[in-house]
Amino acid sequence: MVTKSEASPCVVVLGTGGTIAGQAASAGDNLGYVAGQIGVEALVQQLALPDGLTLKSEQVAQLDSKDMDFSVWQALAARCSHWLARDDVAGVVITHGTDTLEETAFFLQSVLAPTKPVVLTCAMRPATALAPDGPQNLRDAIAVAATPGPHGVMAVCAGTVHGAFDVQKVHTYRLDAFASGDAGPLGYVEEGAVRWLRTGPDNDREAARRLACVLRTDVADWPRVEILTSHAGAGGRLVEALLQERRSGVAQAVQGLVLAATGNGSLHQGLESAALTAQEEGVAVVRATRCCEGRILATPQAVLRDAGALTPVKARIALMLALLLAMPGA
Ligand code: SIN
């Protein structure tokens, strides 16, 4: 725990690892590092904080976010909900790897729909780099978390504030690695002040039910949803393999399928016909577009439902949560 001042507002920083906490053998190495090495308390300690801000930090996980899993999401949901319920806490910051940041952001928005800021931040260069980007991103994220306003779960990177529904990692190397597609960013952070461009998501009355469900259900029982891509030469063999497994009564058989569809939600005919069989056999099937901008617009001939503007990875989370809520006793 780190405290600069006992005066409010209080911001809680939850650490989960990532490049922002990464270490390389030499300062000149921006690529050959190990993510998730430095504790969140040390990351926070090195910041020159504005006066009158109280910070608390807590290590929730320490991993490379490519290995993100449901147990870390469950722990994050629990810790965010704990801290947000406290009157003295203005907001929560989560340090996270860039690779699955958009998935964690979408998951947390779906289960928390917070009226206080929850801000994920990250880095593209390790903490040991000659010019690391993590410290400025973390400072900016803390500034956003200390700014009141119902903007929901956000991501802050390279001075830009993105909403959880829209944020996507779009670049493998640039420091400004995220974009919000057609929707555009929520705002910018300039010298510690937030310039809002638009408001965040509307109220979500289902979020509290989802939260209760994810907190009480063992992660081993969270529904399995797979993503399959429609592409040139795609057929139905992968769907068929999943159905065979399901018919054999194996534990953790697939319950949902997200089809990463071309363009406005179209599917290779081989994949579509296998997906229709899967749907007839009780698998929940959703199409999400492979395009990184735009949304699927409904057409009269569509026989499988679509995920609108959600990317395949976010559609998978939405479907998983919907199936979780539909489980007996949920
Ligand atoms: C990670 O996602 O944990 C590693 C990559 C990154 O943070 O940029």
Coordinates of N, CA, C and O and ligand atoms in Angstrom, one line a residue, residues 17-20 33 35 63-66 96-100 122-124 169, ligand 1:
G17 N 0.1 -7.4 -13.9 CA 1.3 -7.8 -14.7 C 1.3 -7.0 -16.0 O 1.0 -5.9 -16.1
G18 N 1.7 -7.7 -17.1 CA 1.9 -7.1 -18.4 C 3.2 -6.5 -18.6 O 4.1 -6.5 -17.7
T19 N 3.4 -5.9 -19.8 CA 4.7 -5.2 -20.1 C 4.9 -4.0 -19.2 O 6.1 -3.7 -19.0
I20 N 3.9 -3.4 -18.7 CA 4.1 -2.3 -17.8 C 4.9 -2.7 -16.6 O 5.6 -1.9 -16.0
Y33 N 11.8 -9.1 -23.3 CA 11.6 -8.9 -21.9 C 10.6 -10.0 -21.4 O 10.0 -10.7 -22.2
A35 N 7.2 -10.2 -19.2 CA 6.1 -9.4 -18.7 C 5.8 -9.8 -17.3 O 6.1 -11.0 -16.9
L63 N 0.9 -11.6 -14.4 CA 1.0 -12.5 -15.6 C 1.2 -11.7 -16.9 O 0.9 -10.5 -16.9
D64 N 1.6 -12.4 -17.9 CA 1.6 -11.9 -19.3 C 0.1 -12.1 -19.7 O -0.5 -13.2 -19.6
S65 N -0.5 -11.0 -20.2 CA -2.0 -11.1 -20.4 C -2.4 -12.0 -21.5 O -3.6 -12.3 -21.6
K66 N -1.4 -12.5 -22.3 CA -1.8 -13.6 -23.2 C -2.4 -14.8 -22.5 O -3.1 -15.6 -23.0
H96 N -2.3 -3.7 -16.6 CA -2.7 -4.9 -17.4 C -1.8 -5.0 -18.6 O -1.3 -3.9 -19.2
G97 N -1.6 -6.1 -19.1 CA -0.9 -6.3 -20.4 C -1.8 -5.8 -21.5 O -3.0 -5.8 -21.4
T98 N -1.1 -5.4 -22.7 CA -1.9 -4.8 -23.8 C -2.7 -5.9 -24.5 O -3.7 -5.6 -25.2
D99 N -2.2 -7.2 -24.5 CA -2.6 -8.2 -25.5 C -4.1 -8.6 -25.3 O -4.8 -8.8 -26.3
T100 N -4.6 -8.6 -24.1 CA -6.0 -9.0 -23.8 C -6.7 -7.9 -23.0 O -7.8 -8.2 -22.5
C122 N -1.6 0.3 -19.3 CA -0.7 -0.7 -19.9 C 0.6 0.0 -20.3 O 0.8 1.2 -20.1
A123 N 1.5 -0.7 -21.0 CA 2.6 -0.2 -21.7 C 3.0 -1.0 -22.8 O 2.7 -2.2 -22.9
M124 N 3.7 -0.4 -23.8 CA 4.2 -1.2 -25.0 C 5.7 -1.4 -24.8 O 6.2 -2.2 -25.5
K169 N -6.8 -3.3 -29.4 CA -5.4 -3.2 -29.7 C -5.3 -3.3 -31.2 O -5.7 -4.3 -31.8
Ligands
SIN1 C1 1.0 -8.7 -22.1 O1 -0.1 -8.5 -22.7 O2 1.0 -9.0 -20.9 C2 2.3 -8.5 -22.8 C3 2.3 -7.5 -23.9 C4 2.0 -6.1 -23.4 O3 1.7 -5.8 -22.3 O4 2.2 -5.3 -24.3

